Coordinates of C-alpha atoms and ligand atoms in Angstrom, one line a residue:
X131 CA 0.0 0.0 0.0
X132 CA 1.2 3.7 -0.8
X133 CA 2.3 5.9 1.7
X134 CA -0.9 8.5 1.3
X135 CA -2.9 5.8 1.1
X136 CA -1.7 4.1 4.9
X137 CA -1.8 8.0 6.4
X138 CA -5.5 8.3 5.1
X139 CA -6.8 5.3 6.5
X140 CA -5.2 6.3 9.9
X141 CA -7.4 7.5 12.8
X142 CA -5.0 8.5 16.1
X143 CA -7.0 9.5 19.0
X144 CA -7.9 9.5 22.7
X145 CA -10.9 9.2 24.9
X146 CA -11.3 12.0 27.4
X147 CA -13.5 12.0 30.4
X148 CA -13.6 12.6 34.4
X149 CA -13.1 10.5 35.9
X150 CA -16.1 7.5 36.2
X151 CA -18.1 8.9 33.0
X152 CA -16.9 5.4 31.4
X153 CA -14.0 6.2 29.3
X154 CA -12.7 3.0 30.1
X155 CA -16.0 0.9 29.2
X156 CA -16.3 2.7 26.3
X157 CA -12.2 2.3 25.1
X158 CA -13.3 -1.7 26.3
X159 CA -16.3 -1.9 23.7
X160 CA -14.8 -0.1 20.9
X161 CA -11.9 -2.5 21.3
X162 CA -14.4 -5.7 21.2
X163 CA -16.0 -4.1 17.7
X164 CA -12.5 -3.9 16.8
X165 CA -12.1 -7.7 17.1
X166 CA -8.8 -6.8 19.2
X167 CA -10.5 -8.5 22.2
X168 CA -12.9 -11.1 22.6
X169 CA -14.2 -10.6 26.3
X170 CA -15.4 -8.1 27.9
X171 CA -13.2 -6.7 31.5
X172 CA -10.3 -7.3 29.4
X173 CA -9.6 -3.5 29.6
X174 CA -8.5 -2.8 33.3
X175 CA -9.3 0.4 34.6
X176 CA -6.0 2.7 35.2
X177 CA -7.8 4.6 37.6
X178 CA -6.2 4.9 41.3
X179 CA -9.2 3.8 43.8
X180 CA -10.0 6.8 46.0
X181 CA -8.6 5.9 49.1
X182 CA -5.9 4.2 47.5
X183 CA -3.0 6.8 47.2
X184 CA -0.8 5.3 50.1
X185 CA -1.0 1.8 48.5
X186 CA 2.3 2.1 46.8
X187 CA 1.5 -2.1 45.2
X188 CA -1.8 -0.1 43.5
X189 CA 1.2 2.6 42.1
X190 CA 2.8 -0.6 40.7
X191 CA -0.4 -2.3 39.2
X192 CA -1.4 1.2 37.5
X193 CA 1.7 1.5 36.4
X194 CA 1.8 -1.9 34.9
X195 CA -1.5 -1.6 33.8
X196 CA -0.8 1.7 31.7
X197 CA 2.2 0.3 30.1
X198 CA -0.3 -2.7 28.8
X199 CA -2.6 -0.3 27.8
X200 CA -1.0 2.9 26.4
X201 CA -1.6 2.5 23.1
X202 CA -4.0 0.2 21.7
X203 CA -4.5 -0.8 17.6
X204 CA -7.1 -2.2 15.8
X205 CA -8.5 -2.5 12.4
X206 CA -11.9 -1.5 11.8
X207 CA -13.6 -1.4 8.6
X208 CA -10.3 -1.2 6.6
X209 CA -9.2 1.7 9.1
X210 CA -6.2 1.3 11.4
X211 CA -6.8 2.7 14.9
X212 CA -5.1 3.9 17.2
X213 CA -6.4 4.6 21.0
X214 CA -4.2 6.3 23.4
X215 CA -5.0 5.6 26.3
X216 CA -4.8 8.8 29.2
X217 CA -4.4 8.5 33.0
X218 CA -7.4 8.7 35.2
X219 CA -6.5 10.2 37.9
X220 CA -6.1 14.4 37.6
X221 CA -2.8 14.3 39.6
X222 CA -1.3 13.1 36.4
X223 CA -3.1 15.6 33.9
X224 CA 0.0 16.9 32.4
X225 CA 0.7 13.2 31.3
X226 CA -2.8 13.3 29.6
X227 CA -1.6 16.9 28.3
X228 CA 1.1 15.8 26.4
X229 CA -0.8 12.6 24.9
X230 CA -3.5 15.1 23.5
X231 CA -0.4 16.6 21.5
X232 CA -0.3 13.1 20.1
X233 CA -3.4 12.6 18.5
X234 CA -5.2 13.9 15.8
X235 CA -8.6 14.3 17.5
X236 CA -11.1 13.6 20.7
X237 CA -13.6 11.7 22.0
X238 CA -15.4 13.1 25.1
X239 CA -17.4 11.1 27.4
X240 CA -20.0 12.5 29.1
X241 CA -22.3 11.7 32.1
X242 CA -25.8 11.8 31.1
X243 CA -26.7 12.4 34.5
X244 CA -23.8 14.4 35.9
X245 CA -22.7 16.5 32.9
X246 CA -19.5 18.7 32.0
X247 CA -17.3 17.9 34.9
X248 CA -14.4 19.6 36.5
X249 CA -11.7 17.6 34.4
X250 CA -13.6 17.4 31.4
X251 CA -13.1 21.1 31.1
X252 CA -9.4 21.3 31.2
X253 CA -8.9 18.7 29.1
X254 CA -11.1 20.7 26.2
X255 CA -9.2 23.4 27.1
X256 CA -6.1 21.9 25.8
X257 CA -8.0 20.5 22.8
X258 CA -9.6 23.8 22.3
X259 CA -5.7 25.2 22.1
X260 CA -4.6 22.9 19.2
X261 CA -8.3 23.0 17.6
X262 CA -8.4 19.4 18.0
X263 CA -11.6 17.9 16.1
X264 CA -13.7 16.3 19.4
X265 CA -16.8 14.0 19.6
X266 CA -19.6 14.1 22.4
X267 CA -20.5 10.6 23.6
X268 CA -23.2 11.1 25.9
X269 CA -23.0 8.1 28.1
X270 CA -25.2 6.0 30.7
X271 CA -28.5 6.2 29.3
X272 CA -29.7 3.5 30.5
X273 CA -30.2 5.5 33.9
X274 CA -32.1 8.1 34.3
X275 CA -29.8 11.6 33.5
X276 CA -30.3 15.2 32.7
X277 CA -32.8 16.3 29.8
X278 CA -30.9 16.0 26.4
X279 CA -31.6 19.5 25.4
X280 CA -30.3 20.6 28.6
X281 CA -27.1 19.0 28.3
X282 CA -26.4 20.0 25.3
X283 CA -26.5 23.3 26.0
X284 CA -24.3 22.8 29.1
X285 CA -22.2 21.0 26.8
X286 CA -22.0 24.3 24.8
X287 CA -21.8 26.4 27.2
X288 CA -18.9 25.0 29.5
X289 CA -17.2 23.5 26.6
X290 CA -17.0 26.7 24.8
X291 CA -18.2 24.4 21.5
X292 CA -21.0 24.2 19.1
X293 CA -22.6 21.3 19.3
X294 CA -24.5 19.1 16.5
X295 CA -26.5 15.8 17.7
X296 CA -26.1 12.8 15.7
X297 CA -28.1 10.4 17.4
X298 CA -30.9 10.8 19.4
X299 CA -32.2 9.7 22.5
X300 CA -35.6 7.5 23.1
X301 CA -36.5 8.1 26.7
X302 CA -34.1 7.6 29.1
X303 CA -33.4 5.0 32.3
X304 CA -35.6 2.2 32.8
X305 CA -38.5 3.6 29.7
X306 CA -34.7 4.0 27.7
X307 CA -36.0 2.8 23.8
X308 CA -32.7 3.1 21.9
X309 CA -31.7 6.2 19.6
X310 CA -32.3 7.7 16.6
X311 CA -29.2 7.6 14.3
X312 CA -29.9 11.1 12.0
X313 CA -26.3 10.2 10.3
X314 CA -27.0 7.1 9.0
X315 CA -31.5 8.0 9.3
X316 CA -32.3 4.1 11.4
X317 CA -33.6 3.4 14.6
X318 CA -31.0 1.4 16.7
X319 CA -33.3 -0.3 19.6
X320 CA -32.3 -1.2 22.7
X321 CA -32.0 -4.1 24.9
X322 CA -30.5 -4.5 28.4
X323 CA -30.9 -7.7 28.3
X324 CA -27.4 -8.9 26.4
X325 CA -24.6 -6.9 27.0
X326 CA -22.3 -8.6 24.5
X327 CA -24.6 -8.2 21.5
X328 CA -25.8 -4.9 19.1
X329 CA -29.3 -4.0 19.6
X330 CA -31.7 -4.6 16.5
X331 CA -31.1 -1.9 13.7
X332 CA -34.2 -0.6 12.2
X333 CA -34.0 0.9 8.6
X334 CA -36.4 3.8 8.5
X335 CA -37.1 6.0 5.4
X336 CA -37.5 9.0 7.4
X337 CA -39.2 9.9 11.0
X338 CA -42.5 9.6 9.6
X339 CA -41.9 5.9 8.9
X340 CA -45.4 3.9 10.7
X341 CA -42.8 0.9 11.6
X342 CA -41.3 3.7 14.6
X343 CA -44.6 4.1 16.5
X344 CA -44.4 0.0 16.2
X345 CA -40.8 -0.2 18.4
X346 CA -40.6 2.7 20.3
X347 CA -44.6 3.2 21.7
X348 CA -45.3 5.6 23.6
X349 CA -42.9 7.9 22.8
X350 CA -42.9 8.3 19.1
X351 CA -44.7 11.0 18.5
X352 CA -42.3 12.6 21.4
X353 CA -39.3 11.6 19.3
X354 CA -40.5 13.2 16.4
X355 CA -41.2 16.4 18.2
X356 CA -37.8 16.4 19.7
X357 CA -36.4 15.7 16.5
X358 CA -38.1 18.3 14.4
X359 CA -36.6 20.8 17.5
X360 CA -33.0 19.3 17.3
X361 CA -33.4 20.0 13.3
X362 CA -34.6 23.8 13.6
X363 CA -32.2 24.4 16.4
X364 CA -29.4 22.9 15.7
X365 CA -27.5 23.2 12.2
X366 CA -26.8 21.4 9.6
X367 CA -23.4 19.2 9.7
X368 CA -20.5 20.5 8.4
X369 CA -18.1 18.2 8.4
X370 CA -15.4 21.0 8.0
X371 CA -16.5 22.7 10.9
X372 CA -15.4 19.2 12.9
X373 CA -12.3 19.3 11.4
X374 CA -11.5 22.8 12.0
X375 CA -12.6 22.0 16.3
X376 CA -15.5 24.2 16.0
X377 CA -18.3 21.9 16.3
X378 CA -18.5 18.9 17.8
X379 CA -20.9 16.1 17.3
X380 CA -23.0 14.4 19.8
X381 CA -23.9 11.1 20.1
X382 CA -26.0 8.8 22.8
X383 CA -25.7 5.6 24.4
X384 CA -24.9 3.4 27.0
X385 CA -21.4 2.3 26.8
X386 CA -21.8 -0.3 29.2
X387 CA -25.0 -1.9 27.6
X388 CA -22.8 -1.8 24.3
X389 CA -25.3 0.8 23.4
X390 CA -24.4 3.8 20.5
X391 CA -21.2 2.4 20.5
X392 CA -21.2 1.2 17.0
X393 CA -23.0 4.2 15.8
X394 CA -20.2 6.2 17.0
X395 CA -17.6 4.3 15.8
X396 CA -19.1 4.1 12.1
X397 CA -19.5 7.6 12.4
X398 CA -16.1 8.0 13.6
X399 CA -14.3 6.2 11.2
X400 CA -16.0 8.4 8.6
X401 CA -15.5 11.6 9.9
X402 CA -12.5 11.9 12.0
X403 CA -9.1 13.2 10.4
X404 CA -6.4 11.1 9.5
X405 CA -2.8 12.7 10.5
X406 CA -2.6 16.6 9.5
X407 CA 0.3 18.6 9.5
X408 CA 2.2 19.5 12.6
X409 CA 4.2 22.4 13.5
X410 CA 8.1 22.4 14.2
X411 CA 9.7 25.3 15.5
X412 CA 11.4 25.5 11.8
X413 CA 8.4 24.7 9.5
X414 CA 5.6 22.7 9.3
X415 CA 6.0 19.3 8.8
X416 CA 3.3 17.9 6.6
X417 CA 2.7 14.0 7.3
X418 CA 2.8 12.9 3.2
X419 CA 6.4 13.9 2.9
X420 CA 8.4 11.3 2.2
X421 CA 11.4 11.2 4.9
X422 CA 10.7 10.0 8.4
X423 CA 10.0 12.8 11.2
X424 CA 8.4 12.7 14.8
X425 CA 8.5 13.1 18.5
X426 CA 8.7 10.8 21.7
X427 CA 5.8 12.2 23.9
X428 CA 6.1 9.6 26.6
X429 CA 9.1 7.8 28.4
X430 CA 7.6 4.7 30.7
X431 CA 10.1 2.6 32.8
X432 CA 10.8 -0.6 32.9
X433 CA 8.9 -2.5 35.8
X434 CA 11.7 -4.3 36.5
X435 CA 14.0 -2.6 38.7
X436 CA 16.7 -5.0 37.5
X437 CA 16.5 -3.7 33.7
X438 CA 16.8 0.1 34.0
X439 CA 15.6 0.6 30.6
X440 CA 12.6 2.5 29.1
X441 CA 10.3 2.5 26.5
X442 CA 10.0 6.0 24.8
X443 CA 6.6 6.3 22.6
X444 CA 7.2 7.7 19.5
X445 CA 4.7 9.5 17.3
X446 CA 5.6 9.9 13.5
X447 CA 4.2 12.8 12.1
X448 CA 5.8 11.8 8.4
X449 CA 7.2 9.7 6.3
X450 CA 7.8 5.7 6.8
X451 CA 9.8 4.9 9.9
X452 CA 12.1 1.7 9.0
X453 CA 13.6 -0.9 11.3
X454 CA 17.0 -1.1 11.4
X455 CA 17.2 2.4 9.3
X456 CA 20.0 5.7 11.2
X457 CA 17.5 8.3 12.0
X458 CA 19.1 11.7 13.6
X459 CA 18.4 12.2 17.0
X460 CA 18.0 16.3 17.0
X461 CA 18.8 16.9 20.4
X462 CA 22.1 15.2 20.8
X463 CA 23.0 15.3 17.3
X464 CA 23.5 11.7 16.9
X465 CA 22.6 8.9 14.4
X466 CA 20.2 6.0 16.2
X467 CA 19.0 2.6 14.6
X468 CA 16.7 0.8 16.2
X469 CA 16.3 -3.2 16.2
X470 CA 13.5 -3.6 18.4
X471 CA 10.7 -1.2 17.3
X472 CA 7.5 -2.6 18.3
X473 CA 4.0 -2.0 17.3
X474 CA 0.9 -2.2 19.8
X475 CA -2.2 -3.7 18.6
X476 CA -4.8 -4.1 21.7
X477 CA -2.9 -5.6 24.5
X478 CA -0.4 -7.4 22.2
X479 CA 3.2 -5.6 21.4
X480 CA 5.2 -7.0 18.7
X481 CA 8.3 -6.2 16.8
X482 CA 7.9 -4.3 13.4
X483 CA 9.4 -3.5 10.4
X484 CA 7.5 0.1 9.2
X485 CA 5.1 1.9 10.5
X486 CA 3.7 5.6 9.3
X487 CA 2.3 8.5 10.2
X488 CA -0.3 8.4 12.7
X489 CA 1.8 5.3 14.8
X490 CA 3.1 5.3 18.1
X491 CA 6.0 3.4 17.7
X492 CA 7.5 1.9 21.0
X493 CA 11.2 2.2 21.0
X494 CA 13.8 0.4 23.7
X495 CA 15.8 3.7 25.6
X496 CA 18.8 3.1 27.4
X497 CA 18.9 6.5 28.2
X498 CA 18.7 8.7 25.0
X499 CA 15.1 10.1 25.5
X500 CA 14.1 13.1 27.3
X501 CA 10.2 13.8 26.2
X502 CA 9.7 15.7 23.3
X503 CA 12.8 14.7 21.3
X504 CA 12.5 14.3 17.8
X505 CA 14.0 11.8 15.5
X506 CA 14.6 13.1 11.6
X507 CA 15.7 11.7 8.3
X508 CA 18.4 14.1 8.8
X509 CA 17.2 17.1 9.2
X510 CA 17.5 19.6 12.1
X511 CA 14.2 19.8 13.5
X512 CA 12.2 20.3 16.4
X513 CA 8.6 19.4 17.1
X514 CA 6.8 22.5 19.2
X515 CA 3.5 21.5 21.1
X516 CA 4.5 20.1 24.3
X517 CA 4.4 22.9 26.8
X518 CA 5.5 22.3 30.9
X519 CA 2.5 23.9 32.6
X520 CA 3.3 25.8 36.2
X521 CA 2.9 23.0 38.8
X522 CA 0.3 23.7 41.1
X523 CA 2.6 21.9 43.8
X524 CA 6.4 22.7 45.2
X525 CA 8.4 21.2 47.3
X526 CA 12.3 20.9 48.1
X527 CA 13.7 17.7 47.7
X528 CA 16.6 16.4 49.9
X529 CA 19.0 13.3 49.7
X530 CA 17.9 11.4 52.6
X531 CA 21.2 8.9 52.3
X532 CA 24.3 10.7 51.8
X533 CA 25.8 7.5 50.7
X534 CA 23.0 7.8 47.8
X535 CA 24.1 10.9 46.2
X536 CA 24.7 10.0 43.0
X537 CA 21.9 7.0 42.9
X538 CA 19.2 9.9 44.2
X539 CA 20.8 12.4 41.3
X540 CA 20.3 9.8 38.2
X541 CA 16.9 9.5 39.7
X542 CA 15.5 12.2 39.7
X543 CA 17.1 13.3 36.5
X544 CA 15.6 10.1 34.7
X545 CA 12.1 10.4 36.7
X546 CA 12.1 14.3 35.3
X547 CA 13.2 12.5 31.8
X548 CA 9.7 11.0 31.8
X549 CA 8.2 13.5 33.0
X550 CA 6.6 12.8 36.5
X551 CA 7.4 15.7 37.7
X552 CA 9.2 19.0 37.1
X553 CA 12.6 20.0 38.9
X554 CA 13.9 23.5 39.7
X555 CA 17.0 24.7 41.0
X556 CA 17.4 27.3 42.9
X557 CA 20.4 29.6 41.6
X558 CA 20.4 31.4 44.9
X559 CA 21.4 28.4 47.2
X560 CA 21.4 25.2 44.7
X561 CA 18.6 23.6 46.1
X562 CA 16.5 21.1 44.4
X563 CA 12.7 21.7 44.1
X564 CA 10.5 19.6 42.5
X565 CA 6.9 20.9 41.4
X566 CA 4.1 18.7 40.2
X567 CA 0.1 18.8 39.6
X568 CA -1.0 16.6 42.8
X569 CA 0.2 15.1 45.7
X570 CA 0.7 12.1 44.5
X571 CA 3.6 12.5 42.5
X572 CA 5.6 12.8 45.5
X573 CA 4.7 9.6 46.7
X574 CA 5.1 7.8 43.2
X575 CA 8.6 9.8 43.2
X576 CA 9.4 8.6 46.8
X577 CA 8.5 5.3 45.9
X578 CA 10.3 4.6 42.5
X579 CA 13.4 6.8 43.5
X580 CA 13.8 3.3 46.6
X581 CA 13.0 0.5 44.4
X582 CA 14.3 1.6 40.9
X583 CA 17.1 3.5 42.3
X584 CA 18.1 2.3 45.9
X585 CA 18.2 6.1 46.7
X586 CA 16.2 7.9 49.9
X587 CA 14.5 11.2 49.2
X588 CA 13.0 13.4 52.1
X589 CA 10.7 16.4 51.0
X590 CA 10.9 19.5 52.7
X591 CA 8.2 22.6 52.3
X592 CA 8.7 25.8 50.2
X593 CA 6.1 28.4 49.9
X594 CA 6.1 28.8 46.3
X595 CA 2.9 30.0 44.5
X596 CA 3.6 29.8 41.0
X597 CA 6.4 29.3 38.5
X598 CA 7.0 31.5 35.6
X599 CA 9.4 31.4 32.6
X600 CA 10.8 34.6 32.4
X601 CA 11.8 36.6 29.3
X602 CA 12.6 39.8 28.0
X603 CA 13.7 42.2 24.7
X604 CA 14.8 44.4 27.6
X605 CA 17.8 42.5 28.7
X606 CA 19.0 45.7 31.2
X607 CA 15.6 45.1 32.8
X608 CA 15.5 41.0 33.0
X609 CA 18.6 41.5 34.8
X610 CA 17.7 44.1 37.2
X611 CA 14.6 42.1 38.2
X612 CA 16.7 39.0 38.6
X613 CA 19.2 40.2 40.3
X614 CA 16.5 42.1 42.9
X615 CA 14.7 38.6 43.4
X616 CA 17.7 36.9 43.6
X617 CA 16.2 34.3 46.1
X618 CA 13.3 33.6 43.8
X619 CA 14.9 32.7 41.1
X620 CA 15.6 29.3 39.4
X621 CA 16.0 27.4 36.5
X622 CA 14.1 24.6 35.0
X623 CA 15.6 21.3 33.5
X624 CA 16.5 23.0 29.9
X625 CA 18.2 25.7 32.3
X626 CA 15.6 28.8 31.2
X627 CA 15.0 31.4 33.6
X628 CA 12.1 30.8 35.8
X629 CA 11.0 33.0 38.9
X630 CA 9.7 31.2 41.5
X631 CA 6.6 33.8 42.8
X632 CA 6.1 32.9 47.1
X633 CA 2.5 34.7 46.6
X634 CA -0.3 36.0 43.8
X635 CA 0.7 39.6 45.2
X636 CA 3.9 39.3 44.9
X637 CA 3.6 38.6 40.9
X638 CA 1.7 41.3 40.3
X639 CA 4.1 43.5 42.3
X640 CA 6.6 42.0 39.7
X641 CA 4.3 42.5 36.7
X642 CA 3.7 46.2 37.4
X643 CA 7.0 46.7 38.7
X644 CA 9.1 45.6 35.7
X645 CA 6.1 45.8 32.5
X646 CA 9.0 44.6 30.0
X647 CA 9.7 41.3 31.5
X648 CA 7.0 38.6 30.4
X649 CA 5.8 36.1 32.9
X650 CA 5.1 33.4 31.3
X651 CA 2.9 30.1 32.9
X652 CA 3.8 27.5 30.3
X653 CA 7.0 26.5 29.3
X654 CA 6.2 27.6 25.7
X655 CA 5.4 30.5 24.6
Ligands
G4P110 P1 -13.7 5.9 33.7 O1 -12.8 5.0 32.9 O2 -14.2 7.1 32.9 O3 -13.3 6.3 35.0 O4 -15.1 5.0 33.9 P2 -15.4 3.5 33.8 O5 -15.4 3.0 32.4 O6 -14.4 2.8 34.7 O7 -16.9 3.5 34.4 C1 -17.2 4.0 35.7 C2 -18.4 3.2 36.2 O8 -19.5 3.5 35.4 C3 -18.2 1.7 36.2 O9 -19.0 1.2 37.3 C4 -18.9 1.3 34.9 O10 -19.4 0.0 35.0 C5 -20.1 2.3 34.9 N1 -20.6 2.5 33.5 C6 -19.9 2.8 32.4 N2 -20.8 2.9 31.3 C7 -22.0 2.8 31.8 C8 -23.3 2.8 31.3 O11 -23.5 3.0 30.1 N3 -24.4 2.7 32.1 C9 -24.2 2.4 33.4 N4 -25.3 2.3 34.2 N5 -23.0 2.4 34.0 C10 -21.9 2.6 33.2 P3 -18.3 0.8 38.7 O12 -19.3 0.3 39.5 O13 -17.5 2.0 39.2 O14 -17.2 -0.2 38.2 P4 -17.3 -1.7 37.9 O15 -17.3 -2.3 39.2 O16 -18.6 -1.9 37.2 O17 -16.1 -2.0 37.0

């Protein structure tokens, strides 16, 4: 098969949700339509159990569990997909952050009964900043939820998206009928009774159709209604507008009864783009060019504290990546070959030969890989897109062995590597301080920093508000305001500038103070 045509038929994406709206059911289903599994509760959930975050043997089991599942491949009507799978607990948003730079669009899962949530937002947010293309899956229907109307103006509203139903809903919790597929114009009926199986499909001419009032008594003539609304208010499909992240269709179901599933994924494989063009700080890189380009946007350990080695996921956003082939490492400056590439299809990882744009290529480290490297045919480039965000939490980090020096400082440098967390040094006094979304980072840090790297860490607390990356045309000024916040200042593991604000009023003191010098809250900017 040609190059263009393997990029076309790619679909690279992830499923979003907070955290219990059934992003893992649904990534379960889709996989069993796929043919990639064969039972259901093959898909283990990566959350962290509330209550959980001192049980360092559930650490482990996540972690093992989202190595297994961090990429997972199928084929599906002549498509290749590929899910990437996102952590479930918030404390490790920025890891879901950088896999949303990965993918070429969204699905959103939504509580029918519980709505936009707190994480859901965020996560658009990010989406909304890369004009990601993103899918509504309203899910649990099969209970009784929030009017659809309702929703999907909450949806709208908190989302900050147009939205564009697809599918309709028949009732709802126990009275639940099925939905009304307005893309492909059937009734999908269903059944609670089999979880395993697809509901009966319905061909209908149009809504007027006399078989309707037949399956889905007494609410027809409601359904028609509510359709005739969603048809007047809502407008037509655009397909471009997708594309372009400005509207996103909706669709209904119940992930766990298998319900809507298949309608979305039909949809889906329709709609959704196949890999676009990226930008590289030097030029955009458009995926149909013929020499090999991408980024590593994850680094995961080994689980084996004996083999220190890593697997570094690689996204190729052109060309045909070869086994065996040099490709230029752009960082170091050096030529690479790898012999063990491997694929991920499902659960399953296996060695390949090629893979194209759109793949996540696992690749063995020994210790090359910092996140966001890219790897070139030869040329000198750089992938942008995958910002450090200000962690919300700081806090020094001592050796607690001072045997364990050098053990604690390969650690952390290699834990940073992957991107757990973020480390700052103060230039002040030297001291280490590592900042990261929740709290438990610092006991997954704790944890692996003993077992992986026989090296004790005690944490000790700094009042630091905020980190910025600082940067100015007006060098004289920079300078002045480091050299007045001398204490404050730090830099970050690429060894930028950063000023390390103790309170909200002290940065805007700063900001007024010294109106040349940006204060920036990502790392790219
Ligand atoms: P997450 O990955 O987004 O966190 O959610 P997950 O799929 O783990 O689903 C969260 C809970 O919601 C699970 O129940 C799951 O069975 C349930 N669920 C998912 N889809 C539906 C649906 O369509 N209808 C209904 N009624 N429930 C649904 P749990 O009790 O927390 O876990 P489990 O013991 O069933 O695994």
């Amino acid at each position: 098969m040609s190059l263009e045509k393997e990029i076309k038929r790619r679909r690279t994406f992830a499923i979003i949700s907070h955290p219990d709206a059934g992003k893992t059911t649904l990534t379960e289903k889709l996989l069993l339509f796929g043919g990639a599994i064969h039972v259901a509760g093959a898909v283990k959930s990566n959350k962290i159990k509330k209550g959980a975050t001192s049980d360092f043997m559930e650490i482990e089991r996540q972690r093992g569990i989202s190595v297994a599942t961090s990429v997972m491949g199928f084929e599906y009507g002549g498509v290749k997909i590929n899910i990437l799978d996102t952590p479930g607990h918030q404390d490790f948003a920025e890891d879901t952050f950088r896999t949303l730079t990965a993918v070429d669009s969204v699905i959103i899962v939504v509580d029918s009964a519980k709505g936009v949530e707190a994480q859901t937002l965020k996560l658009m947010e990010v989406c909304r900043m890369r004009s990601t293309p993103v899918i509504v899956f309203v899910n649990k229907l099969d209970r009784n939820g929030k009017d659809p109307f309702e929703l999907l103006d909450e949806i709208e509203e908190q989302l900050k998206i147009s939205v564009r139903p697809l599918s309709w809903p028949i009732s709802m919790g126990p009275s639940f009928k099925g939905v009304y597929n307005m893309y492909h114009n059937n009734l999908n009926l269903f059944s609670s009774s089999d979880k395993q199986t697809i509901g009966d499909v319905v061909k209908v001419n149009d809504i007027n159709d006399p078989a309707i009032d037949k399956f889905v008594a007494p609410f027809a003539d409601k359904m028609r209604e509510e359709l005739e609304l969603v048809n007047g208010c809502y407008p037509e499909f655009e397909i471009q507008d997708y594309l372009d992240g400005k509207l996103a269709p909706v669709f209904f179901g119940s992930a766990l009864n298998n319900f809507g599933v298949q309608d979305l994924l039909d949809c889906f494989i329709d709609i959704a783009p196949s890999p676009r063009p990226i930008q590289a700080i030097q030029r955009e890189v458009n995926p149909y060019e013929s020499t090999l380009t991408g980024f590593v946007f994850k680094i995961h350990a080994n689980m084996d504290p004996n083999h220190r080695d890593r697997i570094a996921f690689f996204k190729i956003c052109s060309g045909k990546f070869e086994r065996n082939t040099n490709y230029l490492h752009t960082r170091l400056g050096k030529k690479l070959k790898f012999a063990t590439p491997t694929a991920f299809m499902a659960e399953k990882k296996s060695i390949i030969d090629e893979a194209f744009p759109g793949d996540i290529v696992g690749i063995h480290d020994t210790g090359n890989f910092k996140i966001g490297d890219t790897l070139s045919s030869g040329e000198d480039l750089q992938f942008k897109g995958l910002p450090s965000f200000s962690p919300l939490m700081f806090k020094y980090v001592e050796n607690g062995d001072p045997m364990k020096y050098k053990q604690l400082a390969k650690g952390v440098d290699q834990l940073m590597d992957e991107g757990v967390a973020q480390l700052f040094t103060n230039k002040f006094n030297g001291r280490k301080i590592i900042g990261t979304v929740g709290a438990l980072q610092y006991e997954v840090i704790q944890y692996r920093l003993l077992h992986e790297y026989g090296a004790t860490c005690k944490y000790e607390p700094v009042n630091i508000y905020k980190a910025c990356w600082i940067v100015s045309d007006n060098k004289a000024q920079l300078e002045d305001f480091k050299k007045r916040k001398y204490t404050n200042i730090a830099f970050d593991k690429h060894g930028r500038d950063v000023f390390l604000a103790d309170s909200m009023y002290s940065l805007q003191m700063a900001q007024e103070k010294f109106p040349d010098v940006k204060f920036h809250f990502t790392s790219e900017f």
